[in-house]
CSV table of C-alpha atoms in Angstrom, one decimal:
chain,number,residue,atom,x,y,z
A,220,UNK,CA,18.7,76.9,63.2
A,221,UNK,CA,17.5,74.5,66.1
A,222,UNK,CA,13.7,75.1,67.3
A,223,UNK,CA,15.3,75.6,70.7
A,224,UNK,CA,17.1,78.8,68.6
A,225,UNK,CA,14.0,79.9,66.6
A,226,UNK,CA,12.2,80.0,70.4
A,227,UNK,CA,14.5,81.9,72.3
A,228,UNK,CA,14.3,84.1,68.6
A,229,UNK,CA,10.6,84.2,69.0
A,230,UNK,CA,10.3,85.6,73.1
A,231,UNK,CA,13.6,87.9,72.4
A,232,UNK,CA,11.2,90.0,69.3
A,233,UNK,CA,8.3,90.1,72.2
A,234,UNK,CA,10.5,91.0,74.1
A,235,UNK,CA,12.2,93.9,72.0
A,236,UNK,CA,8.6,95.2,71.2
A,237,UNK,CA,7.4,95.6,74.6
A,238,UNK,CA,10.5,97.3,75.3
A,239,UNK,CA,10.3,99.8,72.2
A,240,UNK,CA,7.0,99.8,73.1
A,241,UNK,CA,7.4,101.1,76.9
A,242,UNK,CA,10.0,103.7,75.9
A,243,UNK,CA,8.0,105.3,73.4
A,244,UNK,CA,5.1,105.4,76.3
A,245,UNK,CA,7.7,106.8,78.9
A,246,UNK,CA,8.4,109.6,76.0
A,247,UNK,CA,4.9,110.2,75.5
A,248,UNK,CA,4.1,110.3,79.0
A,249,UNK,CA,6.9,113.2,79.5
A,250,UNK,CA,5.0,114.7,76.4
A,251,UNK,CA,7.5,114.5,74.2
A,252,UNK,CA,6.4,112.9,70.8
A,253,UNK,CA,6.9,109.4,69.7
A,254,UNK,CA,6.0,106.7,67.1
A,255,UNK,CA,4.4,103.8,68.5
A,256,UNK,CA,6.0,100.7,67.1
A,257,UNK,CA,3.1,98.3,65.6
A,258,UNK,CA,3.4,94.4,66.9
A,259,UNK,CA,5.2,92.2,64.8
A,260,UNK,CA,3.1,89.9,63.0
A,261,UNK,CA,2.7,86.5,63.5
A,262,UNK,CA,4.3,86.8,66.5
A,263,UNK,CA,1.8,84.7,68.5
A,264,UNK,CA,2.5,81.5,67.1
A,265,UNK,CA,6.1,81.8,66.2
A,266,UNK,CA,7.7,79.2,68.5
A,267,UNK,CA,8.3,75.6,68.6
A,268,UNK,CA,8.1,74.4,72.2
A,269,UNK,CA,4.4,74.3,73.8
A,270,UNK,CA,5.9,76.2,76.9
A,271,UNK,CA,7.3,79.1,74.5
A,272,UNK,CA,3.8,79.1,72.5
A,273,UNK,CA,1.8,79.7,75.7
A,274,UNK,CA,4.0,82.2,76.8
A,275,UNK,CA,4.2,84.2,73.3
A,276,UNK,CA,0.1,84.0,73.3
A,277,UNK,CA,0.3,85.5,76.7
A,278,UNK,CA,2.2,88.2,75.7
A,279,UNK,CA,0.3,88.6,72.2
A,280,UNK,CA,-2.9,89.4,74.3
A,281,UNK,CA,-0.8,91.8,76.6
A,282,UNK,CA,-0.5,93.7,73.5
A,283,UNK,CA,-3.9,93.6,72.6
A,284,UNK,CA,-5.5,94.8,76.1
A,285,UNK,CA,-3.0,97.4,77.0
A,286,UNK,CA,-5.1,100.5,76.8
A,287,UNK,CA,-2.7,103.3,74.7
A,288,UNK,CA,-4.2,106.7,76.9
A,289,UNK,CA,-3.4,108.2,79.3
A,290,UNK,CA,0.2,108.2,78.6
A,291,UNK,CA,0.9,107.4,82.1
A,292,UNK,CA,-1.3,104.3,82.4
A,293,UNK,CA,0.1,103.3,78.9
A,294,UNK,CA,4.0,103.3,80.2
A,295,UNK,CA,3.0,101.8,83.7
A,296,UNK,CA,1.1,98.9,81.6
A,297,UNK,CA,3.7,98.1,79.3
A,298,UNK,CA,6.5,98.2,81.7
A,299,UNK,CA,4.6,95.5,83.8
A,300,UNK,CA,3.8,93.3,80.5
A,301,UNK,CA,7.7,93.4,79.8
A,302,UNK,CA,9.0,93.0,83.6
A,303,UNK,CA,6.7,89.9,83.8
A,304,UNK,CA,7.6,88.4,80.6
A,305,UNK,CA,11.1,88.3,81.6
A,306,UNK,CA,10.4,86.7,85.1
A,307,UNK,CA,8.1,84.0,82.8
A,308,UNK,CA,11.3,83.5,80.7
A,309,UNK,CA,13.8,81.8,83.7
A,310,UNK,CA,14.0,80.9,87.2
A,311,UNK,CA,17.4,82.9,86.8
A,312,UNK,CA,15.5,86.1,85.5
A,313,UNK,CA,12.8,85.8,87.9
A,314,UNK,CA,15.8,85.4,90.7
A,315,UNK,CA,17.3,88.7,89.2
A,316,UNK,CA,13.9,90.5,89.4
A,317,UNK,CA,13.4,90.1,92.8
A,318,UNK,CA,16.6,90.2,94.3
A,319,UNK,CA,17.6,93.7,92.2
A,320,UNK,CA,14.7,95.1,90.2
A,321,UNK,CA,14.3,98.1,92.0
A,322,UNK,CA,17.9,99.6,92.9
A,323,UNK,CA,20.2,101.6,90.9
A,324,UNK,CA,22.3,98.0,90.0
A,325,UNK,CA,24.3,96.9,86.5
A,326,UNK,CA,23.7,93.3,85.9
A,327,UNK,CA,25.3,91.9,82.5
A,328,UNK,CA,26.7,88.5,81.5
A,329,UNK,CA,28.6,88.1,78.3
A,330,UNK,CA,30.5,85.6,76.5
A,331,UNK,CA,34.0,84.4,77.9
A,332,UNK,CA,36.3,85.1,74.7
A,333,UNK,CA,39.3,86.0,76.3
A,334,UNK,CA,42.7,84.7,78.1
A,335,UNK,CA,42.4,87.9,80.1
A,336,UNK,CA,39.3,87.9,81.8
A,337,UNK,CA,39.5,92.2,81.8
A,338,UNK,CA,38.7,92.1,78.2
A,339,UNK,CA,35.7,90.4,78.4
A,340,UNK,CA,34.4,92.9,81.3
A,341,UNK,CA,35.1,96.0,79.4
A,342,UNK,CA,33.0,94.7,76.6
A,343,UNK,CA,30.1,94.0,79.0
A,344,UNK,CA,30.8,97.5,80.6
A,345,UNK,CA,30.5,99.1,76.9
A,346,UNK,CA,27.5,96.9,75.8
A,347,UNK,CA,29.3,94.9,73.1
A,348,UNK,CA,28.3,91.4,73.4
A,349,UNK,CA,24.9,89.6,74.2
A,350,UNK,CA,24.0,87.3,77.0
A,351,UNK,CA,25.2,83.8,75.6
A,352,UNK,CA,21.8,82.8,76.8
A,353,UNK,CA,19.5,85.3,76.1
A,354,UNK,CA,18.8,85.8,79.5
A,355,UNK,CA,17.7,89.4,81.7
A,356,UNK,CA,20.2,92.6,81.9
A,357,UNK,CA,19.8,95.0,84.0
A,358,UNK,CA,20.8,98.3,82.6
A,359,UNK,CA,19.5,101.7,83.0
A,360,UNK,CA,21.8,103.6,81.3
A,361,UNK,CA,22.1,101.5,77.6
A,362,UNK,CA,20.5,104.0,76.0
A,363,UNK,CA,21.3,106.7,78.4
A,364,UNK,CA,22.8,109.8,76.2
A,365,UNK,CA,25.5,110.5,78.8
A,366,UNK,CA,27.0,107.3,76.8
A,367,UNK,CA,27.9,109.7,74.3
A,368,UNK,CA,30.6,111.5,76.3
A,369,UNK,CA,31.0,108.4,77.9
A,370,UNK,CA,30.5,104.7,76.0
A,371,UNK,CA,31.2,103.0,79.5
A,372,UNK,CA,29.0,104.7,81.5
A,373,UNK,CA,28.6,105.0,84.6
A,374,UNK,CA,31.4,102.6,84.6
A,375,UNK,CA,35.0,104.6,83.5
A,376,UNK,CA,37.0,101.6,84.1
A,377,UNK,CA,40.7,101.2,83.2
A,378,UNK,CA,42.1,99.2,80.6
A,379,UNK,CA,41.8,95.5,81.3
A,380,UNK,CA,45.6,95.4,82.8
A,381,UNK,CA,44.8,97.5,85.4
A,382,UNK,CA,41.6,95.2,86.7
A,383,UNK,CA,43.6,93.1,88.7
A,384,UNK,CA,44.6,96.4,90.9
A,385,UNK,CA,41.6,97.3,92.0
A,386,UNK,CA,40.1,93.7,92.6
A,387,UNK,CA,40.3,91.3,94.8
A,388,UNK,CA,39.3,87.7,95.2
A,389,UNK,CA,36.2,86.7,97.2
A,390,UNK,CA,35.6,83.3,98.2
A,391,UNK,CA,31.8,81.9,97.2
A,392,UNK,CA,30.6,82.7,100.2
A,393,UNK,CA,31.2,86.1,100.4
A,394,UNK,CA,30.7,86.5,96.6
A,395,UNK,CA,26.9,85.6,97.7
A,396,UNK,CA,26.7,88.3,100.2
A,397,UNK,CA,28.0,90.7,98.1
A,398,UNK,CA,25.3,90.0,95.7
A,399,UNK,CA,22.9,90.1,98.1
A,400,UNK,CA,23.5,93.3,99.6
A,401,UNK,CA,23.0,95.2,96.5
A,402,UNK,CA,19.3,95.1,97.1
A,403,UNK,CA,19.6,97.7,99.1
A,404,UNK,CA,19.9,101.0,98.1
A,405,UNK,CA,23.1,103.4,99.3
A,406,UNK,CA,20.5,105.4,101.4
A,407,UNK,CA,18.7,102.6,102.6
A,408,UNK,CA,17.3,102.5,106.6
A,409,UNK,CA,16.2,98.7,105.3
A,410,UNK,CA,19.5,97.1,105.3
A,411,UNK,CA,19.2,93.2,103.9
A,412,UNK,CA,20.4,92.1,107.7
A,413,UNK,CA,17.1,93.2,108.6
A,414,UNK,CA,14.7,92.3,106.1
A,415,UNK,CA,12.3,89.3,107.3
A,416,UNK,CA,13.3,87.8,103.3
A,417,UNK,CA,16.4,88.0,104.3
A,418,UNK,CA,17.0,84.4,103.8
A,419,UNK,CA,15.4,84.5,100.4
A,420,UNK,CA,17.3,87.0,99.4
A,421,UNK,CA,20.7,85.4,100.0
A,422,UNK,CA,19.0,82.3,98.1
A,423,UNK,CA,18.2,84.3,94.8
A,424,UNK,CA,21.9,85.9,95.5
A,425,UNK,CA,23.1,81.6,95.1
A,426,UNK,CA,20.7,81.2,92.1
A,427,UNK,CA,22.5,83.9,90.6
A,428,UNK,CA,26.0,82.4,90.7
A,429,UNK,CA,25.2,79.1,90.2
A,430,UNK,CA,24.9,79.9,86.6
A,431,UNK,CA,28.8,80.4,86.0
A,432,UNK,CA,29.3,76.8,88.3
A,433,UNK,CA,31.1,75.2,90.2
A,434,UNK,CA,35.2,76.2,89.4
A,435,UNK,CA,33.5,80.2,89.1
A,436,UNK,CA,36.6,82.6,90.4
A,437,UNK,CA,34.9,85.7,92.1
A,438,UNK,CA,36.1,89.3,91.9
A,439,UNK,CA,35.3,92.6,93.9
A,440,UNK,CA,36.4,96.1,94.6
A,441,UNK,CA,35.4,96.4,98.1
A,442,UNK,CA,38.8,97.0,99.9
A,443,UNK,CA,37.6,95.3,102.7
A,444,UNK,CA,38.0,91.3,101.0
A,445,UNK,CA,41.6,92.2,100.4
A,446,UNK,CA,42.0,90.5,104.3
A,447,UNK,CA,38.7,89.1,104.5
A,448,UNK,CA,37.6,87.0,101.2
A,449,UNK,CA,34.9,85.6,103.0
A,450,UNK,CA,33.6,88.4,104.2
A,451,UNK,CA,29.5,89.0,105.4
A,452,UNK,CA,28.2,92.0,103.3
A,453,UNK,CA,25.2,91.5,104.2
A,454,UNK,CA,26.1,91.7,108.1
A,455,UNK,CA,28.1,94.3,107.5
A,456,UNK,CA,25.7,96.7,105.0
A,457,UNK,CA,26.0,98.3,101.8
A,458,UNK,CA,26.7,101.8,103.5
A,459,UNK,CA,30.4,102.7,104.1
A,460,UNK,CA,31.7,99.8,101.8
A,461,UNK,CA,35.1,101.4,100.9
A,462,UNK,CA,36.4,100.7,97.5
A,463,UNK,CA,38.3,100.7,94.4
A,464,UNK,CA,36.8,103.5,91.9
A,465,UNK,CA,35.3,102.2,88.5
A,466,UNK,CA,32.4,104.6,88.3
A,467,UNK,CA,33.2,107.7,86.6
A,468,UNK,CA,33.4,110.8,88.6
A,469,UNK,CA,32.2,113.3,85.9
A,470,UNK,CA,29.0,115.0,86.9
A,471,UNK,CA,26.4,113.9,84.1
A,472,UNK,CA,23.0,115.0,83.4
A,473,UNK,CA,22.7,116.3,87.1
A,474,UNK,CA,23.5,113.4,89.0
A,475,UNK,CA,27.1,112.6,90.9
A,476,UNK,CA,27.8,109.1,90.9
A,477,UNK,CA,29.5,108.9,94.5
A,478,UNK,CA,29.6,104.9,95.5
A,479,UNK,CA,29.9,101.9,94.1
A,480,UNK,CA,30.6,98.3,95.1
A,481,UNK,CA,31.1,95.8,92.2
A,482,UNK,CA,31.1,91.8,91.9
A,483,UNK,CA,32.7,89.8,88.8
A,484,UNK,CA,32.1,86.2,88.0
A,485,UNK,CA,34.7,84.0,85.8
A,486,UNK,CA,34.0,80.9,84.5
A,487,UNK,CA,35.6,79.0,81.0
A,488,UNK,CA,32.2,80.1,79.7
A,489,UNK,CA,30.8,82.9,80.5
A,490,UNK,CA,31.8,86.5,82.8
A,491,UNK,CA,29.2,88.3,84.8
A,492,UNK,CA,29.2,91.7,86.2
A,493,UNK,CA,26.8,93.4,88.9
A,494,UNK,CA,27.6,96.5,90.1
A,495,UNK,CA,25.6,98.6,92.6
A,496,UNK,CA,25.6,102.4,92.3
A,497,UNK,CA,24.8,105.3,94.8
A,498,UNK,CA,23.8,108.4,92.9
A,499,UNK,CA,23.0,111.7,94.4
């Protein structure tokens, strides 16, 4: 194993504590029991690179001054020890942070293993494969129980065939201001058009792509690109974007999952999927 490998190894078991870490504070803080996973050990001077080192001693004395009561102050601490140790990781996860931390949004980039692109979503969709880079996922519902009934959801997507159907082809402009837009929240009165970051919004929405390069195709199920592949979803806002379902209609743990708007990136490498939801 390279030391690049044993690195990325190194922030991806911070990484896992702190997020072990925060859920059993969120169930405490419900007051529901939990066991409160001890640090691994050694883990401050695990890495190779200087960069990585600093960063895993950061983290290390997180861990050490995060005060463990009251259960709320516990979860709120350990949530913003692991949300800043994935902006510290990459420019690309920092982008992701600030351009979709805080709406209801899937963000997951997996591996390109197949001729038919449609495979490799579904497997993103059901949590199969890792980022090929060890880079940030956005995710709410990985460990939702709803996934039981459901492996795919909120996604209830059809078989990989059936992709093409309810997709159409964005050029890489529009492919940015359909990133963009998912900032905003379904019931927003703050659309992105609006916003005085507007323009560094749209920027972190480029960052984002750049990743899959140059030759990335770009896929979406707003009915709208079907005549307009370049179209401005940021001018136009994310409310009343009409669509191609992929969200399952099923009424889940007391929420209705009512609209959607999805954007796919294929490259020879690598797929990505963001999906913003409206939920109700």
């Amino acid at each position: 194993m390279s030391t690049a490998d044993d690195d990325r190894t190194a922030l991806d078991l911070l990484d896992a504590h702190l997020e072990c870490l925060w859920r059993a504070a969120c169930e405490l803080q419900r007051g529901y029991r939990a066991v409160v996973p001890e640090a691994p050990r050694g883990l401050e001077g695990r890495a190779a690179d200087r960069a990585t080192t600093e960063l895993l001693r950061w983290g290390h004395g997180e861990l050490t001054r995060i005060p463990r009561s009251p259960a709320d102050v516990f979860a709120r601490s350990v949530g913003s020890s692991l949300m800043e140790l994935r902006r510290r990781r990459s420019p690309w996860n920092a982008a992701a942070l600030r351009l979709l931390e805080n709406p209801y949004v899937f963000l997951a980039t997996g591996p390109r293993n197949h001729e038919d692109w449609g495979e490799d979503v579904l497997q993103l969709m059901h949590r199969e494969v890792p980022d090929p880079r060890g880079w940030l996922r956005i995710d709410v519902d990985r460990t939702n129980d709803a996934r039981h009934a459901l492996p795919a959801y909120p996604f209830e997507p059809p078989s990989a065939a059936g992709f093409r159907a309810r997709l159409h082809q964005l050029e890489p402009a529009g492919a940015v201001t359909a990133l963009a837009v998912m900032a905003e929240d379904w019931n927003d009165d703050r659309p992105v058009r609006d916003r005085p970051e507007r323009d560094a919004l749209l920027a972190d929405a480029q960052l984002l792509l750049d990743r899959y390069g140059p030759d990335t195709q770009f896929w979406t199920n707003a009915l709208d690109a079907a005549s307009d592949p370049a179209r401005d979803f940021v001018q136009a806002g994310l409310k009343g974007t009409r669509v191609h379902g992929f969200i399952t209609c099923e009424y889940i743990n007391g929420l209705d999952l009512l609209e959607e708007l999805g954007l796919i990136a294929v490259s020879g490498d690598e797929v990505g999927v963001f999906w913003s939801f409206g939920a109700y």
